[in-house]
PDB file of C-alpha atoms in Angstrom:
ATOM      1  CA  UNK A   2       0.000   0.000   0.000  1.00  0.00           C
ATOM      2  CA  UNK A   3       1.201   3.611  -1.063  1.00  0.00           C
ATOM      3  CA  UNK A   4       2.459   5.565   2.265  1.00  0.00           C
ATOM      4  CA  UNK A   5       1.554   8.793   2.191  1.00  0.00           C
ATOM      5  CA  UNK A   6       3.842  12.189   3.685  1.00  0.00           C
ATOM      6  CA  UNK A   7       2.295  14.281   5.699  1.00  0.00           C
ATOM      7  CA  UNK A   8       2.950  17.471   7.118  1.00  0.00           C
ATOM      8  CA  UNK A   9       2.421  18.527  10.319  1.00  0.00           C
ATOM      9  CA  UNK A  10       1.406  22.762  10.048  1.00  0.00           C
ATOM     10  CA  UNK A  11       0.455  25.976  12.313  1.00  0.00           C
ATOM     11  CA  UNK A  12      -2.482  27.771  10.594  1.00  0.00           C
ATOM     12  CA  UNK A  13      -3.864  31.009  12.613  1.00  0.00           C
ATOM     13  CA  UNK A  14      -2.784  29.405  15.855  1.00  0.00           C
ATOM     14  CA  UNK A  15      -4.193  25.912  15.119  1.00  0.00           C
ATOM     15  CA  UNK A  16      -1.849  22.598  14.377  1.00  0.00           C
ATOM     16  CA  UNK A  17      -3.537  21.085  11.015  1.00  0.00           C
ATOM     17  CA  UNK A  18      -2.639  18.328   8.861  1.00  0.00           C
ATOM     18  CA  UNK A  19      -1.857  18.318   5.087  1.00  0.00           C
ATOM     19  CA  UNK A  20      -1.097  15.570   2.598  1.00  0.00           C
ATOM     20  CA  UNK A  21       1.983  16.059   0.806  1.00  0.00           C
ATOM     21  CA  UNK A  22       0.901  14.539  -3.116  1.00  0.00           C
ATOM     22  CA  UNK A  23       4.042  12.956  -4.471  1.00  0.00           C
ATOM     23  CA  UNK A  24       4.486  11.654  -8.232  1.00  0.00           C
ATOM     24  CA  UNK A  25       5.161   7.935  -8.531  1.00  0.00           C
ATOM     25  CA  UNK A  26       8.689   7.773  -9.022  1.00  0.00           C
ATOM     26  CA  UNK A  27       9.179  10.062  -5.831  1.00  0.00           C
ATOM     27  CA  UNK A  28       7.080   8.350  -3.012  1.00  0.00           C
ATOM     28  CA  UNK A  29       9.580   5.109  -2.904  1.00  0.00           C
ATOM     29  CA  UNK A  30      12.521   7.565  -2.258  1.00  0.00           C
ATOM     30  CA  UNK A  31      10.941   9.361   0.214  1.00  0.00           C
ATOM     31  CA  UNK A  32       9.413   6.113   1.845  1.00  0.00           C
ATOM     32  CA  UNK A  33      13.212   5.044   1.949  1.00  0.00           C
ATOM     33  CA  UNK A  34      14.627   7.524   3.249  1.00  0.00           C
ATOM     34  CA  UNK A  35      11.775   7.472   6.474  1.00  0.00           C
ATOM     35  CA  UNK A  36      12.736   3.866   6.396  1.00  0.00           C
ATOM     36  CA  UNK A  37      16.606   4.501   7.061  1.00  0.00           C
ATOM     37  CA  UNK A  38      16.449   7.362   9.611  1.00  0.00           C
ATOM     38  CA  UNK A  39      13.949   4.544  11.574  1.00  0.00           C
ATOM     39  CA  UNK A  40      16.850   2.068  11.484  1.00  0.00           C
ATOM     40  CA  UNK A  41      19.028   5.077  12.631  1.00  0.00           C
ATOM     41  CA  UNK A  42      16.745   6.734  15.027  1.00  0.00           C
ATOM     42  CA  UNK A  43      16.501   2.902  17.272  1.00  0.00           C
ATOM     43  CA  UNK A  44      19.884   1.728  16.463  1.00  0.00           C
ATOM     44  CA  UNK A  45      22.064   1.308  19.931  1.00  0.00           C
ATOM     45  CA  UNK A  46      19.120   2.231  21.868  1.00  0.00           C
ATOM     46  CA  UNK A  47      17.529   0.506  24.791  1.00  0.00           C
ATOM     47  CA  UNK A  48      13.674   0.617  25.716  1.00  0.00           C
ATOM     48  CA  UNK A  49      12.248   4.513  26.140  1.00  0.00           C
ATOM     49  CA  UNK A  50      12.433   5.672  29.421  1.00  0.00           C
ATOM     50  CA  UNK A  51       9.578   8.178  30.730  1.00  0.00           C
ATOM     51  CA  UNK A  52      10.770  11.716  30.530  1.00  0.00           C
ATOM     52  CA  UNK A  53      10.182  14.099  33.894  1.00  0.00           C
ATOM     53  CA  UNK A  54      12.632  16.522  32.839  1.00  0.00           C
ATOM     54  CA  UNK A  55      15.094  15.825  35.369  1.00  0.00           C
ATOM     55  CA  UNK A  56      17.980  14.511  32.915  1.00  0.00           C
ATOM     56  CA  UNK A  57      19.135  14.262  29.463  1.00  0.00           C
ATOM     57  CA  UNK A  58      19.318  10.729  27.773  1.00  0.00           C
ATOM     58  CA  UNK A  59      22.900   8.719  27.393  1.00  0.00           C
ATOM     59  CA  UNK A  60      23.824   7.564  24.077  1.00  0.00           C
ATOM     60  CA  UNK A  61      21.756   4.892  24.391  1.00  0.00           C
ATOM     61  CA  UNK A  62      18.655   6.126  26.056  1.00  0.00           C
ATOM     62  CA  UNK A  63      15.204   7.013  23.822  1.00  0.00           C
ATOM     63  CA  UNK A  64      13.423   9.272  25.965  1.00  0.00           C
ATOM     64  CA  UNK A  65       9.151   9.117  25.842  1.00  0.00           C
ATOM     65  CA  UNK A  66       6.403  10.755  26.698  1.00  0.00           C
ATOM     66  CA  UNK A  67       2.516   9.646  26.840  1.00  0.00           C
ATOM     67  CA  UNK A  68      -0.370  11.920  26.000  1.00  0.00           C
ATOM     68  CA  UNK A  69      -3.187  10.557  23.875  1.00  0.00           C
ATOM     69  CA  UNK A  70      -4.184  14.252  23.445  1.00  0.00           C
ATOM     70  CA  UNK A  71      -1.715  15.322  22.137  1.00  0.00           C
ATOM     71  CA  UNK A  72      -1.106  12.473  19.565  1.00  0.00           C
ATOM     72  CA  UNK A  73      -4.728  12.193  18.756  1.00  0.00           C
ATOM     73  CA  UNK A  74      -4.646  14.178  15.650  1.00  0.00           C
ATOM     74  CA  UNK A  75      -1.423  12.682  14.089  1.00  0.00           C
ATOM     75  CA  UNK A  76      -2.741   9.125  14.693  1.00  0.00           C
ATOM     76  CA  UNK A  77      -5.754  10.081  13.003  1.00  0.00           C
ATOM     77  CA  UNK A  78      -3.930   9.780  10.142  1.00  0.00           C
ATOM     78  CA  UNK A  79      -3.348   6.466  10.675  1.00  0.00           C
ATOM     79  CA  UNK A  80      -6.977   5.365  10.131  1.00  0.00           C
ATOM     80  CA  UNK A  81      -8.801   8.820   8.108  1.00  0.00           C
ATOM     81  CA  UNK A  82      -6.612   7.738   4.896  1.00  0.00           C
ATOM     82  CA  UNK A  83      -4.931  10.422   2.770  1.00  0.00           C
ATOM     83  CA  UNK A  84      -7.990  11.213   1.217  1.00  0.00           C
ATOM     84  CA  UNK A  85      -9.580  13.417   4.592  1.00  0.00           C
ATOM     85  CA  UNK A  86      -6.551  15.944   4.221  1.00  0.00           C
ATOM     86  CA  UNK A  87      -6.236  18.822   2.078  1.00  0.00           C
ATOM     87  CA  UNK A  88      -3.338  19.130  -0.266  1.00  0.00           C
ATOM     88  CA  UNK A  89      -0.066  20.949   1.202  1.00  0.00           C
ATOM     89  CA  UNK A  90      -0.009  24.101  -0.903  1.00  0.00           C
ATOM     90  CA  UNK A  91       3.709  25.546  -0.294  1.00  0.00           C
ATOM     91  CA  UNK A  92       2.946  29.028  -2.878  1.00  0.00           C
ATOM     92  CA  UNK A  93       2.789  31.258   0.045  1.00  0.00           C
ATOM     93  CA  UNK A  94       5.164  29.762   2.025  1.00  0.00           C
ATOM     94  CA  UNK A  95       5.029  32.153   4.585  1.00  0.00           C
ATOM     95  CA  UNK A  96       1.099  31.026   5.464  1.00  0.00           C
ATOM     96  CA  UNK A  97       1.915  26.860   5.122  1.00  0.00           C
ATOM     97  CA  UNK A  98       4.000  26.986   8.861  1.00  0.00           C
ATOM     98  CA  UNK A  99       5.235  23.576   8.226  1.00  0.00           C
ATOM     99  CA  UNK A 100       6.701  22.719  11.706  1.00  0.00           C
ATOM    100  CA  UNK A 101       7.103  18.831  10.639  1.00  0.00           C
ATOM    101  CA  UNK A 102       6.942  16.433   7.825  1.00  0.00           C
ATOM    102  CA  UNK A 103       5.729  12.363   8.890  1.00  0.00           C
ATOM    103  CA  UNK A 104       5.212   8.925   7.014  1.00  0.00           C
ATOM    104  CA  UNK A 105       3.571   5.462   8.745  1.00  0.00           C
ATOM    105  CA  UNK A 106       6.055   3.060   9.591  1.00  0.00           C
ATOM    106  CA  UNK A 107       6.096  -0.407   8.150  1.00  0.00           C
ATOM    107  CA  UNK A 108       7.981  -1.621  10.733  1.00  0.00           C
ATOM    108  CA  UNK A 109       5.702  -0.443  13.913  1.00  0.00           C
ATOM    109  CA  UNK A 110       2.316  -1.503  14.554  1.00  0.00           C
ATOM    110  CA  UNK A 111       0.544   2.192  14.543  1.00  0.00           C
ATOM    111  CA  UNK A 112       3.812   4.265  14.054  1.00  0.00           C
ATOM    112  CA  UNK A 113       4.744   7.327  12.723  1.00  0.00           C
ATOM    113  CA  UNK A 114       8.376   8.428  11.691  1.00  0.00           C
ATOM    114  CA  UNK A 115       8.129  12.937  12.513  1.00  0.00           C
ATOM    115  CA  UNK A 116      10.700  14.978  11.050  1.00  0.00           C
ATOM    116  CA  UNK A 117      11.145  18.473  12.286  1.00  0.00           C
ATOM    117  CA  UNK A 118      11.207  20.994   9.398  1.00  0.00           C
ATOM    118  CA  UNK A 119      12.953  24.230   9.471  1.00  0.00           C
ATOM    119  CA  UNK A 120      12.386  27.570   7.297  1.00  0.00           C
ATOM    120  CA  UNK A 121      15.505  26.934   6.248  1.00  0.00           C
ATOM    121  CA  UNK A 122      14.636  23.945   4.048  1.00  0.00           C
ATOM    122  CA  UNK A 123      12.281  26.195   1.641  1.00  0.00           C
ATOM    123  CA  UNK A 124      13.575  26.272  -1.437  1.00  0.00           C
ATOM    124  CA  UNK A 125      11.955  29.157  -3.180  1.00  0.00           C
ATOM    125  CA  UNK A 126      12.481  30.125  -6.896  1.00  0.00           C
ATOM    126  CA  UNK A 127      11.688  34.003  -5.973  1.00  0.00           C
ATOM    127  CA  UNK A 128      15.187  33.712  -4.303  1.00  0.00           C
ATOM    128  CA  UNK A 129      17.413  32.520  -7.405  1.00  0.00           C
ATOM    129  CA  UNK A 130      17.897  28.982  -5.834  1.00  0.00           C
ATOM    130  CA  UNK A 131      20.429  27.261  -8.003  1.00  0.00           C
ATOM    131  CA  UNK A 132      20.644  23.582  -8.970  1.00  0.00           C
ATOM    132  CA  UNK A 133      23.230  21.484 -10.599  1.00  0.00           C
ATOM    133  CA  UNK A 134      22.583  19.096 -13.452  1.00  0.00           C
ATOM    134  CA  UNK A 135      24.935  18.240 -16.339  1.00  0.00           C
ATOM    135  CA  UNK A 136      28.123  20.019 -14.996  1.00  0.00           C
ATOM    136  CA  UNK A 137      26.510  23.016 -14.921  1.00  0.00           C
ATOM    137  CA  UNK A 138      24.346  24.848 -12.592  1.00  0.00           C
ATOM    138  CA  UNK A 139      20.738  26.093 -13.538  1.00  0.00           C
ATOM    139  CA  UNK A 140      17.638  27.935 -11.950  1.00  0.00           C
ATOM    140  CA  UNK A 141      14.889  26.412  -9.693  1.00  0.00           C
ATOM    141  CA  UNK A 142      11.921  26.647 -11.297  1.00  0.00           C
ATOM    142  CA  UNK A 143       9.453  25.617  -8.716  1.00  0.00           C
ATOM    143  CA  UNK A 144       9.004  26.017  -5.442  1.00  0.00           C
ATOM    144  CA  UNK A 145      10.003  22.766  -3.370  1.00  0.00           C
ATOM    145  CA  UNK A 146      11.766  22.231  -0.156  1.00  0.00           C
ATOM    146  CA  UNK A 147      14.180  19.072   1.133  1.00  0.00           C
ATOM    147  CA  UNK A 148      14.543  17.060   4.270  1.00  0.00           C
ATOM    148  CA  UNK A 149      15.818  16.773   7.374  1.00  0.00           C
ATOM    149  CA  UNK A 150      18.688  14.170   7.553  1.00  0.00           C
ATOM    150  CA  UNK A 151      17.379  12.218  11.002  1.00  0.00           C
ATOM    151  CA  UNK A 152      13.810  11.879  12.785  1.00  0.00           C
ATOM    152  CA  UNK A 153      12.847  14.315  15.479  1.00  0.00           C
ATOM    153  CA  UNK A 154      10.372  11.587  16.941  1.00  0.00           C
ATOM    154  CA  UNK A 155       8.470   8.155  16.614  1.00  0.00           C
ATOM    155  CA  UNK A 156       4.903   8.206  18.121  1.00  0.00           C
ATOM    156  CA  UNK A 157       3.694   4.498  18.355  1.00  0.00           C
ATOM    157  CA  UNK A 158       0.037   4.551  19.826  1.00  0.00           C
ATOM    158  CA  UNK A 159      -0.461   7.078  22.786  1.00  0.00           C
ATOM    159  CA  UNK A 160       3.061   7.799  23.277  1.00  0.00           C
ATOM    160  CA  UNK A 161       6.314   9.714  21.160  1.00  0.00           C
ATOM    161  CA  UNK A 162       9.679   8.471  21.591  1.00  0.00           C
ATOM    162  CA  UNK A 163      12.556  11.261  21.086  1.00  0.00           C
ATOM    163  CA  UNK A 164      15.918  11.827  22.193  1.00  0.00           C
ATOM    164  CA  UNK A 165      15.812  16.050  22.152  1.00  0.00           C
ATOM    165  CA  UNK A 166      13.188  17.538  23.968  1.00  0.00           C
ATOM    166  CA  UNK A 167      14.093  20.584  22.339  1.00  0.00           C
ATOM    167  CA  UNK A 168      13.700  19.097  18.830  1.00  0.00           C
ATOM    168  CA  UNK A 169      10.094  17.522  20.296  1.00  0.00           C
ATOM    169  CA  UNK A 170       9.027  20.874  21.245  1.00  0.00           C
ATOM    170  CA  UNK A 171       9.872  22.422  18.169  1.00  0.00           C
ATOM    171  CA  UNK A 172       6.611  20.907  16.211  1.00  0.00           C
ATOM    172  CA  UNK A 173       4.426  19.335  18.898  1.00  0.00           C
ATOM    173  CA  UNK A 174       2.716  21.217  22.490  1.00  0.00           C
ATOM    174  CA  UNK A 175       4.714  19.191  25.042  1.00  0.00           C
ATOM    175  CA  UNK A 176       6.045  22.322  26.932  1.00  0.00           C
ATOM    176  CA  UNK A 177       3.904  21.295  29.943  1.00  0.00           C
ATOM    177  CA  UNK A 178       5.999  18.258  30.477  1.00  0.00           C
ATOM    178  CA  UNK A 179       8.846  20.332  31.064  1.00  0.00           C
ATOM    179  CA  UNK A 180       7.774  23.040  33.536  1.00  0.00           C
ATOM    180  CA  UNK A 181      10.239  26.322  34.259  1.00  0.00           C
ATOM    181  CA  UNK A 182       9.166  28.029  37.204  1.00  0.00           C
ATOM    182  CA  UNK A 183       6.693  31.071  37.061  1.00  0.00           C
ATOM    183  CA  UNK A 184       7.426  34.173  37.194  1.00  0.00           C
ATOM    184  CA  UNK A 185       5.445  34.391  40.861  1.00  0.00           C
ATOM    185  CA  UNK A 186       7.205  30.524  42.020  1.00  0.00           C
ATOM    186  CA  UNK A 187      10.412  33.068  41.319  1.00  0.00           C
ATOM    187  CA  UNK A 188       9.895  35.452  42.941  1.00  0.00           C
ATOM    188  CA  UNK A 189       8.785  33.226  46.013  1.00  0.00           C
ATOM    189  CA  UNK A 190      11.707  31.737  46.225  1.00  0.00           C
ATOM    190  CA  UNK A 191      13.892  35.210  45.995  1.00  0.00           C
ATOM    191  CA  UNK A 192      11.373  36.062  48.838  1.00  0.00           C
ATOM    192  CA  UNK A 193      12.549  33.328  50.448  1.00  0.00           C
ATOM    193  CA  UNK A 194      13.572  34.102  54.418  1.00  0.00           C
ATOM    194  CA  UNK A 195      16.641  31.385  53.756  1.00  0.00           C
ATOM    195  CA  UNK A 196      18.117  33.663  51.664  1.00  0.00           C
ATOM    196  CA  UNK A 197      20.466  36.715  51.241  1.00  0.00           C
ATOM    197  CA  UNK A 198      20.940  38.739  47.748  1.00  0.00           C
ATOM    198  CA  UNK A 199      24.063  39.763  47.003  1.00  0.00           C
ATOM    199  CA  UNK A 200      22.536  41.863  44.203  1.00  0.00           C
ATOM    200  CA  UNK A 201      18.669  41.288  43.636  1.00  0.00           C
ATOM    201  CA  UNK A 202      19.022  43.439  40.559  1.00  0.00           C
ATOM    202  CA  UNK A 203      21.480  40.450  39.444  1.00  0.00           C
ATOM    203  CA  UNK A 204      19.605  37.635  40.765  1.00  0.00           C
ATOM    204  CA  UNK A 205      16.290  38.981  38.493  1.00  0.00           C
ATOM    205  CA  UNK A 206      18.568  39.499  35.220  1.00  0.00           C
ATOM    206  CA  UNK A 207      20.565  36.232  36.059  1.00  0.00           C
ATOM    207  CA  UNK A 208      17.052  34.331  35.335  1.00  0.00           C
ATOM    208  CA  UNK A 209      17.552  31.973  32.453  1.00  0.00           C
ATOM    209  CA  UNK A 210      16.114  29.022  31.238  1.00  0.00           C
ATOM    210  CA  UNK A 211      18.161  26.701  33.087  1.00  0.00           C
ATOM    211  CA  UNK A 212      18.135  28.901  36.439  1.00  0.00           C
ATOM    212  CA  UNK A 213      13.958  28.868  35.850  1.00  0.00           C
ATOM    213  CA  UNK A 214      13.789  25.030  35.219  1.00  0.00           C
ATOM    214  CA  UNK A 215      16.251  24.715  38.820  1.00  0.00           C
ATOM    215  CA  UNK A 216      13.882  27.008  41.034  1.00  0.00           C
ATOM    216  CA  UNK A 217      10.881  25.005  39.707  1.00  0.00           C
ATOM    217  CA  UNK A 218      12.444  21.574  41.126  1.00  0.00           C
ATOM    218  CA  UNK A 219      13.536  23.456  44.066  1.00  0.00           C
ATOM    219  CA  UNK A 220      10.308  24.561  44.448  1.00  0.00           C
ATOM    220  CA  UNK A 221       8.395  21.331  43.857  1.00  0.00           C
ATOM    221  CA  UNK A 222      11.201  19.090  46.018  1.00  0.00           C
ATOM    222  CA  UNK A 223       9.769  21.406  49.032  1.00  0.00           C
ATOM    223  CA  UNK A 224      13.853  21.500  50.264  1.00  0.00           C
ATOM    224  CA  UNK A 225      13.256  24.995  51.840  1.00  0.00           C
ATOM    225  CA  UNK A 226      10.575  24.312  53.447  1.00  0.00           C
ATOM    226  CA  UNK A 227      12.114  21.168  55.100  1.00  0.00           C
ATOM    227  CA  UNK A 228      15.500  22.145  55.887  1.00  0.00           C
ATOM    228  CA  UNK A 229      17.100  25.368  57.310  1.00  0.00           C
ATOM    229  CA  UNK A 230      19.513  27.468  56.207  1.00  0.00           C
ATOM    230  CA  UNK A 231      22.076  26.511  58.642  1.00  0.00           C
ATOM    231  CA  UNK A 232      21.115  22.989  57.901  1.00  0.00           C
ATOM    232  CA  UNK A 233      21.489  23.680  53.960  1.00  0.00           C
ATOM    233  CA  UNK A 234      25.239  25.165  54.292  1.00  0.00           C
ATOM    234  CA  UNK A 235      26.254  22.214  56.453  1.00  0.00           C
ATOM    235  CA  UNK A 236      25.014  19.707  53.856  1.00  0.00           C
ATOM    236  CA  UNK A 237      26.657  21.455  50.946  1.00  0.00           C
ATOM    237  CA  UNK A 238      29.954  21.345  53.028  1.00  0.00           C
ATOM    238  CA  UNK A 239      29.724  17.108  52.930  1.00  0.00           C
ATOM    239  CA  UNK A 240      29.890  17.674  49.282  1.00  0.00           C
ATOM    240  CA  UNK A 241      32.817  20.194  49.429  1.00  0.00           C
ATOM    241  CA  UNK A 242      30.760  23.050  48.480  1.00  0.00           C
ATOM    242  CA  UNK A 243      31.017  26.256  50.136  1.00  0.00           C
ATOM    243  CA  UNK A 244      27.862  28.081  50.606  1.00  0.00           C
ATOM    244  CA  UNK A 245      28.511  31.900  51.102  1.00  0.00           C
ATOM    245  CA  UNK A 246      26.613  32.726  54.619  1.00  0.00           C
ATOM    246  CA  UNK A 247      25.064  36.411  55.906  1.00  0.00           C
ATOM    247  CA  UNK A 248      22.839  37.057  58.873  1.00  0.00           C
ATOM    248  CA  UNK A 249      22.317  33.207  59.047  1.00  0.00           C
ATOM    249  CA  UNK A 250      21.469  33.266  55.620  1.00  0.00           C
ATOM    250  CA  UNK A 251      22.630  31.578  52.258  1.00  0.00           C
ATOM    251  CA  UNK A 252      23.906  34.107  49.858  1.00  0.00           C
ATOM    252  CA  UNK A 253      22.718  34.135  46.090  1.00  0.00           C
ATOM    253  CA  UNK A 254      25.746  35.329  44.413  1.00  0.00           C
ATOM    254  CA  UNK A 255      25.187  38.010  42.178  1.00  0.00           C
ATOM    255  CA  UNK A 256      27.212  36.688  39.224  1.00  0.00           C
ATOM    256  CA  UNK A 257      25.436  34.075  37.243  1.00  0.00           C
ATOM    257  CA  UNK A 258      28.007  31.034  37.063  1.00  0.00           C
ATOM    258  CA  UNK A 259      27.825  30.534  40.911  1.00  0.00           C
ATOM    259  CA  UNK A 260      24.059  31.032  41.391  1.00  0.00           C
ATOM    260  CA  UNK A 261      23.714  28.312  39.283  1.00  0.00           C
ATOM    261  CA  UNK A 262      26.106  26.300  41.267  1.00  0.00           C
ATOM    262  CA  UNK A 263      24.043  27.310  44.747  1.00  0.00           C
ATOM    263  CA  UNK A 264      20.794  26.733  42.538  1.00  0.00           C
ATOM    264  CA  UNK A 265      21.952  23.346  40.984  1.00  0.00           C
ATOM    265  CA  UNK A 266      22.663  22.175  44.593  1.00  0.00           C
ATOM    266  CA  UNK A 267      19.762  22.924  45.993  1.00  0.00           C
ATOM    267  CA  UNK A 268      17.659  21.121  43.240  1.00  0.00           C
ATOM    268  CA  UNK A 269      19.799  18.029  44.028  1.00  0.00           C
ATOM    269  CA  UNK A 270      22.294  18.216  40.665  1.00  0.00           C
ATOM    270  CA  UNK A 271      25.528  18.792  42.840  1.00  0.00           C
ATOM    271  CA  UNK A 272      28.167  15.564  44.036  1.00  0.00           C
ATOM    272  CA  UNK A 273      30.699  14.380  45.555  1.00  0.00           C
ATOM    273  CA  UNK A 274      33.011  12.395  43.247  1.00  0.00           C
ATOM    274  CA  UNK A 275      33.290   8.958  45.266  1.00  0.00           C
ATOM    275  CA  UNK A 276      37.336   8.314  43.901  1.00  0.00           C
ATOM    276  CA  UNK A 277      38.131  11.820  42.797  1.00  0.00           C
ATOM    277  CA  UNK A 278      36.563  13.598  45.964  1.00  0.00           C
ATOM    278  CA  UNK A 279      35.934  16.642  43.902  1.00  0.00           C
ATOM    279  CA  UNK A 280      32.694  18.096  43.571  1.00  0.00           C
ATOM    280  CA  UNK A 281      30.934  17.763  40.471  1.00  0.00           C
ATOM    281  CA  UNK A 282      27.524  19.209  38.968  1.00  0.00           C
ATOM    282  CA  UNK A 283      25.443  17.164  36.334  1.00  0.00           C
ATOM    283  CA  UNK A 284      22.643  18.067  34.210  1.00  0.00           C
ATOM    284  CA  UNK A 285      21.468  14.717  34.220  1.00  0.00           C
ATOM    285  CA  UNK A 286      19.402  13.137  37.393  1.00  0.00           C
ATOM    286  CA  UNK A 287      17.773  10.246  36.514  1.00  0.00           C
ATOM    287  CA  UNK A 288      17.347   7.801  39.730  1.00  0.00           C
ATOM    288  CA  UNK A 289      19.491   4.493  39.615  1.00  0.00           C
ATOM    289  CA  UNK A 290      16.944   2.817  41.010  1.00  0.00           C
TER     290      UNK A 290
END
């Protein structure tokens, strides 16, 4: 049975689904190359492991997610047919917001192979794109646009399987799997009576991405609320970290490389090397057992 390619697109604020019509001679190419970034995308890897967040998959580690919402409309693809999507029209690019291009797998029960498309892969005549046939180069004379060269994601049934949640996020809603603290849970915890600011101008300009996703695990780990400030600074000695102390109170440095070391310890992503002794931070926290 013909596989069709989809794409996966952002009309006036709404994800919709297109069918990507491909002449005869094309669709086994493109079914290929789906077909070898599959092999790719599983090859080395051991069974998904349910993402919280809290780390950032090894080498061999497929990371997965499951929300039947969210998947609902791109496994309605698997039983609508081709025939219940309009036709991708790519004229006005600007308007088509492709944000992914998918195929069925033949080698999943219910899968579907996602690339993540970028603006850069438009190729657009009204820019003088060149290609090269014959020794020679010529002019594009339709619009078209190319592929990515690996899968951002496999969804098999209610779940997606990915290895870059940034990737993930860059076509599908999945942003409230990976919380950053609000702008109030911030300023509660700069509130905080455990704490002293060096420079609260600092600390409020100092708030990054990383810094925001810290202060939410801080905040839902409730370590403030169950242990001191006195208590804190002792614990981060057994570690060999020295907490800066004022009034009784842990200091937030005012320069951004060593808040995030006082942050990362609090949120539990500062150790003690066991044969080194030093003391190490890790973005990665996933629980041995």
């Amino acid at each position: 049975m013909t596989r069709t390619l989809f794409a996966l697109c952002r009309v006036d604020g709404q994800n919709v689904v297109r069918r990507v019509p491909l002449e005869a001679g094309v669709q086994p190419e493109v079914a290929g190359i789906f077909d070898q970034q599959e092999q790719a995308f599983f090859e080395g890897k051991d069974e998904p492991v349910a993402f919280t967040g809290s780390w950032k998959p090894d080498g061999n580690e497929l990371l997965c997610i499951n929300d039947p919402a969210l998947l609902a409309q791109l496994n309605g693809t698997l039983v609508n047919g081709a025939g219940a999507y309009e036709r991708l029209d790519i004229s006005d690019y600007s308007n088509a917001g492709i944000k992914a291009l998918f195929m069925h797998s033949e080698q999943i029960d219910n899968g579907i192979l996602i690339q993540k498309f970028r603006t850069s892969q438009y190729l657009q005549r009204k820019w003088l794109t060149l290609t090269f046939s014959d020794n020679q180069f010529g002019k594009l004379d339709d619009d078209g646009f190319s592929f990515d060269d690996r899968l951002g994601a496999v969804v098999q049934n209610d779940s997606v399987m990915f290895v870059s949640f940034h990737v993930l996020r860059s076509f599908l809603t999945v942003q409230q799997h990976f919380a950053e603290a609000t702008a109030q849970e911030v300023q509660d915890f700069a509130d905080h009576e455990s704490f002293h600011h060096e420079d609260e101008t600092k600390f409020e300009a100092n708030m990054d991405e990383r810094c925001r996703k810290l202060i939410r695990g801080i905040h839902r780990s409730n370590v403030l609320r169950d242990h001191a400030a006195a208590e804190i600074i002792e614990k981060a000695g057994t570690v060999g970290l020295e907490l800066g102390e004022q009034d009784g109170k842990i200091v937030l440095p005012s320069e951004k490389r060593d808040l995030k070391i006082v942050l990362s310890f609090l949120e539990e992503s500062v150790y003690k090397g066991v044969f080194s002794g030093d003391t190490l931070m890790t973005n990665s926290k996933r629980p041995v057992a």
